[in-house]
Amino acid sequence: MNARQGAARARRVLAVIASALLITGLTTGTATAASAPDGKFCVVEVGKSVDGGFSPVKSETCSDDPASPAFTAAAAPDVLLMEWFWNAHNNPPNLTRIIVSAEEGPCDSSGYRLRPNLIWDNEISGFYTYSNCRSVSIYDGYSLDGDGAYWFDGRGDGPNVGYVGDRMNDRTSSLWIRY
């Protein structure tokens, strides 16, 4: 084996390892669910980020029925921060709700740094925010980097963006929501 063949083999091995890590959700610092959830209506409970890192995913519940107890009960006493829409203006409906426990409260200045799970990565077409999440930044990079867009609404709970626009549609891989 010559040097060129050895280098090509090493790249293939690294590509296989990297793919395995992405598929299992084991990348360092990720708040991504380890596997794709069942159902198109999901509730994801996150926690406060530590030291400016990504918010940990505490639980994820999904259902094909938006009226199911699994979907509606998951958000009962908790604080709703955000809803992601698969389709512009959530038509036809397919959404994920991002919640936190009542103890962790609404958005504040440090906010929540999020990575969509394997189903939602590069699939967000619109979103609504709640609970004082007045500032939203979305990025096509996994570490709040790359091409992005920003929305701010200082009058209400936060921006309601039915459609993120042609430039960012289906390109969101990380988000930062905050007061």
PDB file of C-alpha atoms in Angstrom:
ATOM      1  CA  MET A   1       0.000   0.000   0.000  1.00  0.00           C
ATOM      2  CA  ASN A   2       1.427   3.375  -0.980  1.00  0.00           C
ATOM      3  CA  ALA A   3       1.000   6.650   0.951  1.00  0.00           C
ATOM      4  CA  ARG A   4      -1.932   7.805  -1.198  1.00  0.00           C
ATOM      5  CA  GLN A   5      -3.841   4.549  -0.630  1.00  0.00           C
ATOM      6  CA  GLY A   6      -3.097   4.713   3.108  1.00  0.00           C
ATOM      7  CA  ALA A   7      -4.405   8.265   3.346  1.00  0.00           C
ATOM      8  CA  ALA A   8      -7.570   7.345   1.428  1.00  0.00           C
ATOM      9  CA  ARG A   9      -8.157   4.355   3.723  1.00  0.00           C
ATOM     10  CA  ALA A  10      -7.671   6.536   6.828  1.00  0.00           C
ATOM     11  CA  ARG A  11     -10.226   9.053   5.494  1.00  0.00           C
ATOM     12  CA  ARG A  12     -12.754   6.247   4.899  1.00  0.00           C
ATOM     13  CA  VAL A  13     -12.271   4.925   8.434  1.00  0.00           C
ATOM     14  CA  LEU A  14     -12.725   8.419   9.901  1.00  0.00           C
ATOM     15  CA  ALA A  15     -15.848   8.954   7.781  1.00  0.00           C
ATOM     16  CA  VAL A  16     -17.363   5.706   9.071  1.00  0.00           C
ATOM     17  CA  ILE A  17     -16.594   6.675  12.687  1.00  0.00           C
ATOM     18  CA  ALA A  18     -18.032  10.184  12.231  1.00  0.00           C
ATOM     19  CA  SER A  19     -21.186   8.766  10.618  1.00  0.00           C
ATOM     20  CA  ALA A  20     -21.654   6.326  13.475  1.00  0.00           C
ATOM     21  CA  LEU A  21     -21.338   9.140  16.012  1.00  0.00           C
ATOM     22  CA  LEU A  22     -23.888  11.298  14.193  1.00  0.00           C
ATOM     23  CA  ILE A  23     -26.339   8.447  13.815  1.00  0.00           C
ATOM     24  CA  THR A  24     -26.211   7.529  17.500  1.00  0.00           C
ATOM     25  CA  GLY A  25     -26.226  11.133  18.709  1.00  0.00           C
ATOM     26  CA  LEU A  26     -23.008  10.745  20.668  1.00  0.00           C
ATOM     27  CA  THR A  27     -21.243  13.894  19.501  1.00  0.00           C
ATOM     28  CA  THR A  28     -19.761  15.929  22.333  1.00  0.00           C
ATOM     29  CA  GLY A  29     -22.031  18.555  23.839  1.00  0.00           C
ATOM     30  CA  THR A  30     -25.027  17.656  21.738  1.00  0.00           C
ATOM     31  CA  ALA A  31     -28.607  18.165  22.801  1.00  0.00           C
ATOM     32  CA  THR A  32     -29.763  15.910  19.991  1.00  0.00           C
ATOM     33  CA  ALA A  33     -31.957  12.911  20.664  1.00  0.00           C
ATOM     34  CA  ALA A  34     -30.101   9.632  20.103  1.00  0.00           C
ATOM     35  CA  SER A  35     -32.717   8.197  17.768  1.00  0.00           C
ATOM     36  CA  ALA A  36     -35.523   9.401  15.610  1.00  0.00           C
ATOM     37  CA  PRO A  37     -38.782   9.718  17.582  1.00  0.00           C
ATOM     38  CA  ASP A  38     -42.004   8.063  16.464  1.00  0.00           C
ATOM     39  CA  GLY A  39     -44.798  10.438  15.511  1.00  0.00           C
ATOM     40  CA  LYS A  40     -45.024  13.864  13.976  1.00  0.00           C
ATOM     41  CA  PHE A  41     -46.180  15.756  17.081  1.00  0.00           C
ATOM     42  CA  CYS A  42     -43.392  15.935  19.671  1.00  0.00           C
ATOM     43  CA  VAL A  43     -42.767  17.571  23.027  1.00  0.00           C
ATOM     44  CA  VAL A  44     -39.101  17.999  23.961  1.00  0.00           C
ATOM     45  CA  GLU A  45     -38.216  19.027  27.508  1.00  0.00           C
ATOM     46  CA  VAL A  46     -34.876  20.779  27.790  1.00  0.00           C
ATOM     47  CA  GLY A  47     -32.888  22.102  30.730  1.00  0.00           C
ATOM     48  CA  LYS A  48     -30.814  25.204  31.266  1.00  0.00           C
ATOM     49  CA  SER A  49     -27.512  25.198  29.450  1.00  0.00           C
ATOM     50  CA  VAL A  50     -24.404  24.977  31.581  1.00  0.00           C
ATOM     51  CA  ASP A  51     -21.469  27.319  30.963  1.00  0.00           C
ATOM     52  CA  GLY A  52     -22.886  28.556  27.658  1.00  0.00           C
ATOM     53  CA  GLY A  53     -23.212  25.032  26.224  1.00  0.00           C
ATOM     54  CA  PHE A  54     -26.243  23.481  24.615  1.00  0.00           C
ATOM     55  CA  SER A  55     -29.377  22.833  26.649  1.00  0.00           C
ATOM     56  CA  PRO A  56     -29.635  19.177  27.669  1.00  0.00           C
ATOM     57  CA  VAL A  57     -32.605  17.180  26.403  1.00  0.00           C
ATOM     58  CA  LYS A  58     -34.397  15.742  29.454  1.00  0.00           C
ATOM     59  CA  SER A  59     -37.206  13.929  27.644  1.00  0.00           C
ATOM     60  CA  GLU A  60     -38.903  13.592  24.283  1.00  0.00           C
ATOM     61  CA  THR A  61     -42.460  12.370  23.688  1.00  0.00           C
ATOM     62  CA  CYS A  62     -44.002  11.983  20.246  1.00  0.00           C
ATOM     63  CA  SER A  63     -47.324  10.888  18.800  1.00  0.00           C
ATOM     64  CA  ASP A  64     -49.079  10.779  15.449  1.00  0.00           C
ATOM     65  CA  ASP A  65     -52.175  12.273  17.110  1.00  0.00           C
ATOM     66  CA  PRO A  66     -52.022  15.863  18.441  1.00  0.00           C
ATOM     67  CA  ALA A  67     -54.927  15.066  20.806  1.00  0.00           C
ATOM     68  CA  SER A  68     -53.208  12.015  22.313  1.00  0.00           C
ATOM     69  CA  PRO A  69     -52.495  11.973  26.058  1.00  0.00           C
ATOM     70  CA  ALA A  70     -48.783  11.462  25.291  1.00  0.00           C
ATOM     71  CA  PHE A  71     -48.642  14.756  23.378  1.00  0.00           C
ATOM     72  CA  THR A  72     -50.940  16.890  25.518  1.00  0.00           C
ATOM     73  CA  ALA A  73     -49.887  15.602  28.974  1.00  0.00           C
ATOM     74  CA  ALA A  74     -46.190  16.117  28.286  1.00  0.00           C
ATOM     75  CA  ALA A  75     -46.680  19.899  28.400  1.00  0.00           C
ATOM     76  CA  ALA A  76     -49.259  20.180  31.196  1.00  0.00           C
ATOM     77  CA  PRO A  77     -47.450  21.953  34.108  1.00  0.00           C
ATOM     78  CA  ASP A  78     -44.378  22.974  32.138  1.00  0.00           C
ATOM     79  CA  VAL A  79     -43.399  26.227  30.435  1.00  0.00           C
ATOM     80  CA  LEU A  80     -43.817  26.293  26.645  1.00  0.00           C
ATOM     81  CA  LEU A  81     -40.856  28.083  25.044  1.00  0.00           C
ATOM     82  CA  MET A  82     -41.191  27.390  21.346  1.00  0.00           C
ATOM     83  CA  GLU A  83     -42.965  25.443  18.608  1.00  0.00           C
ATOM     84  CA  TRP A  84     -41.199  24.338  15.414  1.00  0.00           C
ATOM     85  CA  PHE A  85     -43.165  23.814  12.197  1.00  0.00           C
ATOM     86  CA  TRP A  86     -42.171  21.276   9.581  1.00  0.00           C
ATOM     87  CA  ASN A  87     -44.217  23.169   6.984  1.00  0.00           C
ATOM     88  CA  ALA A  88     -44.640  26.914   6.569  1.00  0.00           C
ATOM     89  CA  HIS A  89     -47.427  28.219   8.828  1.00  0.00           C
ATOM     90  CA  ASN A  90     -47.754  24.634  10.148  1.00  0.00           C
ATOM     91  CA  ASN A  91     -49.880  23.638   7.160  1.00  0.00           C
ATOM     92  CA  PRO A  92     -50.303  20.683   7.079  1.00  0.00           C
ATOM     93  CA  PRO A  93     -49.661  20.327  10.817  1.00  0.00           C
ATOM     94  CA  ASN A  94     -46.463  18.693  12.027  1.00  0.00           C
ATOM     95  CA  LEU A  95     -44.785  20.334  15.018  1.00  0.00           C
ATOM     96  CA  THR A  96     -42.470  19.980  17.972  1.00  0.00           C
ATOM     97  CA  ARG A  97     -42.974  21.872  21.225  1.00  0.00           C
ATOM     98  CA  ILE A  98     -39.925  22.865  23.276  1.00  0.00           C
ATOM     99  CA  ILE A  99     -40.676  23.064  27.004  1.00  0.00           C
ATOM    100  CA  VAL A 100     -38.846  23.503  30.322  1.00  0.00           C
ATOM    101  CA  SER A 101     -39.931  22.663  33.843  1.00  0.00           C
ATOM    102  CA  ALA A 102     -41.771  25.361  35.765  1.00  0.00           C
ATOM    103  CA  GLU A 103     -38.746  25.660  38.102  1.00  0.00           C
ATOM    104  CA  GLU A 104     -36.464  26.613  35.209  1.00  0.00           C
ATOM    105  CA  GLY A 105     -38.927  29.270  34.181  1.00  0.00           C
ATOM    106  CA  PRO A 106     -39.369  31.337  31.037  1.00  0.00           C
ATOM    107  CA  CYS A 107     -36.606  32.647  28.803  1.00  0.00           C
ATOM    108  CA  ASP A 108     -33.989  34.873  30.363  1.00  0.00           C
ATOM    109  CA  SER A 109     -30.885  36.601  28.968  1.00  0.00           C
ATOM    110  CA  SER A 110     -28.854  33.372  28.792  1.00  0.00           C
ATOM    111  CA  GLY A 111     -31.740  31.531  27.174  1.00  0.00           C
ATOM    112  CA  TYR A 112     -31.639  28.065  25.655  1.00  0.00           C
ATOM    113  CA  ARG A 113     -29.276  26.747  23.000  1.00  0.00           C
ATOM    114  CA  LEU A 114     -30.897  23.981  20.998  1.00  0.00           C
ATOM    115  CA  ARG A 115     -30.082  21.413  18.338  1.00  0.00           C
ATOM    116  CA  PRO A 116     -32.988  19.782  16.519  1.00  0.00           C
ATOM    117  CA  ASN A 117     -33.188  15.999  16.783  1.00  0.00           C
ATOM    118  CA  LEU A 118     -32.429  13.761  13.813  1.00  0.00           C
ATOM    119  CA  ILE A 119     -35.948  14.181  12.436  1.00  0.00           C
ATOM    120  CA  TRP A 120     -36.009  17.998  12.653  1.00  0.00           C
ATOM    121  CA  ASP A 121     -32.428  18.813  11.636  1.00  0.00           C
ATOM    122  CA  ASN A 122     -32.664  20.885   8.430  1.00  0.00           C
ATOM    123  CA  GLU A 123     -36.477  20.614   8.385  1.00  0.00           C
ATOM    124  CA  ILE A 124     -37.736  23.696  10.285  1.00  0.00           C
ATOM    125  CA  SER A 125     -39.843  25.981   8.094  1.00  0.00           C
ATOM    126  CA  GLY A 126     -41.384  28.194  10.775  1.00  0.00           C
ATOM    127  CA  PHE A 127     -41.707  28.699  14.529  1.00  0.00           C
ATOM    128  CA  TYR A 128     -43.596  30.464  17.283  1.00  0.00           C
ATOM    129  CA  THR A 129     -42.063  31.543  20.589  1.00  0.00           C
ATOM    130  CA  TYR A 130     -43.622  31.960  24.029  1.00  0.00           C
ATOM    131  CA  SER A 131     -42.723  32.742  27.656  1.00  0.00           C
ATOM    132  CA  ASN A 132     -40.552  35.812  27.043  1.00  0.00           C
ATOM    133  CA  CYS A 133     -38.391  34.177  24.343  1.00  0.00           C
ATOM    134  CA  ARG A 134     -38.196  37.486  22.478  1.00  0.00           C
ATOM    135  CA  SER A 135     -34.974  36.862  20.581  1.00  0.00           C
ATOM    136  CA  VAL A 136     -34.400  33.944  18.185  1.00  0.00           C
ATOM    137  CA  SER A 137     -31.260  33.155  16.209  1.00  0.00           C
ATOM    138  CA  ILE A 138     -31.158  30.181  13.847  1.00  0.00           C
ATOM    139  CA  TYR A 139     -28.061  28.792  12.127  1.00  0.00           C
ATOM    140  CA  ASP A 140     -27.280  26.200   9.496  1.00  0.00           C
ATOM    141  CA  GLY A 141     -24.206  25.084  11.493  1.00  0.00           C
ATOM    142  CA  TYR A 142     -24.396  22.704  14.446  1.00  0.00           C
ATOM    143  CA  SER A 143     -22.574  25.029  16.870  1.00  0.00           C
ATOM    144  CA  LEU A 144     -24.552  28.273  16.478  1.00  0.00           C
ATOM    145  CA  ASP A 145     -22.408  29.091  13.469  1.00  0.00           C
ATOM    146  CA  GLY A 146     -22.616  29.369   9.717  1.00  0.00           C
ATOM    147  CA  ASP A 147     -25.345  31.142   7.800  1.00  0.00           C
ATOM    148  CA  GLY A 148     -28.089  32.414  10.065  1.00  0.00           C
ATOM    149  CA  ALA A 149     -31.073  34.640  10.657  1.00  0.00           C
ATOM    150  CA  TYR A 150     -32.283  36.652  13.661  1.00  0.00           C
ATOM    151  CA  TRP A 151     -35.705  37.774  14.883  1.00  0.00           C
ATOM    152  CA  PHE A 152     -36.659  39.994  17.826  1.00  0.00           C
ATOM    153  CA  ASP A 153     -40.044  41.043  19.174  1.00  0.00           C
ATOM    154  CA  GLY A 154     -39.903  43.285  22.225  1.00  0.00           C
ATOM    155  CA  ARG A 155     -43.663  43.749  22.524  1.00  0.00           C
ATOM    156  CA  GLY A 156     -45.029  40.262  23.210  1.00  0.00           C
ATOM    157  CA  ASP A 157     -43.855  36.811  24.186  1.00  0.00           C
ATOM    158  CA  GLY A 158     -41.576  36.719  21.160  1.00  0.00           C
ATOM    159  CA  PRO A 159     -41.535  36.445  17.389  1.00  0.00           C
ATOM    160  CA  ASN A 160     -44.088  34.294  15.593  1.00  0.00           C
ATOM    161  CA  VAL A 161     -42.481  33.390  12.296  1.00  0.00           C
ATOM    162  CA  GLY A 162     -44.790  31.295  10.161  1.00  0.00           C
ATOM    163  CA  TYR A 163     -42.120  30.968   7.489  1.00  0.00           C
ATOM    164  CA  VAL A 164     -38.375  31.539   7.998  1.00  0.00           C
ATOM    165  CA  GLY A 165     -37.932  32.547   4.357  1.00  0.00           C
ATOM    166  CA  ASP A 166     -36.433  30.888   1.310  1.00  0.00           C
ATOM    167  CA  ARG A 167     -32.830  31.428   2.448  1.00  0.00           C
ATOM    168  CA  MET A 168     -33.179  29.549   5.782  1.00  0.00           C
ATOM    169  CA  ASN A 169     -36.068  27.178   5.029  1.00  0.00           C
ATOM    170  CA  ASP A 170     -35.094  23.582   5.896  1.00  0.00           C
ATOM    171  CA  ARG A 171     -31.569  24.689   6.899  1.00  0.00           C
ATOM    172  CA  THR A 172     -31.703  25.023  10.707  1.00  0.00           C
ATOM    173  CA  SER A 173     -29.223  22.886  12.649  1.00  0.00           C
ATOM    174  CA  SER A 174     -28.949  24.999  15.827  1.00  0.00           C
ATOM    175  CA  LEU A 175     -30.960  27.728  17.570  1.00  0.00           C
ATOM    176  CA  TRP A 176     -30.537  30.173  20.430  1.00  0.00           C
ATOM    177  CA  ILE A 177     -33.684  31.545  22.062  1.00  0.00           C
ATOM    178  CA  ARG A 178     -33.518  34.117  24.844  1.00  0.00           C
ATOM    179  CA  TYR A 179     -35.147  37.160  26.426  1.00  0.00           C
TER     180      TYR A 179
END
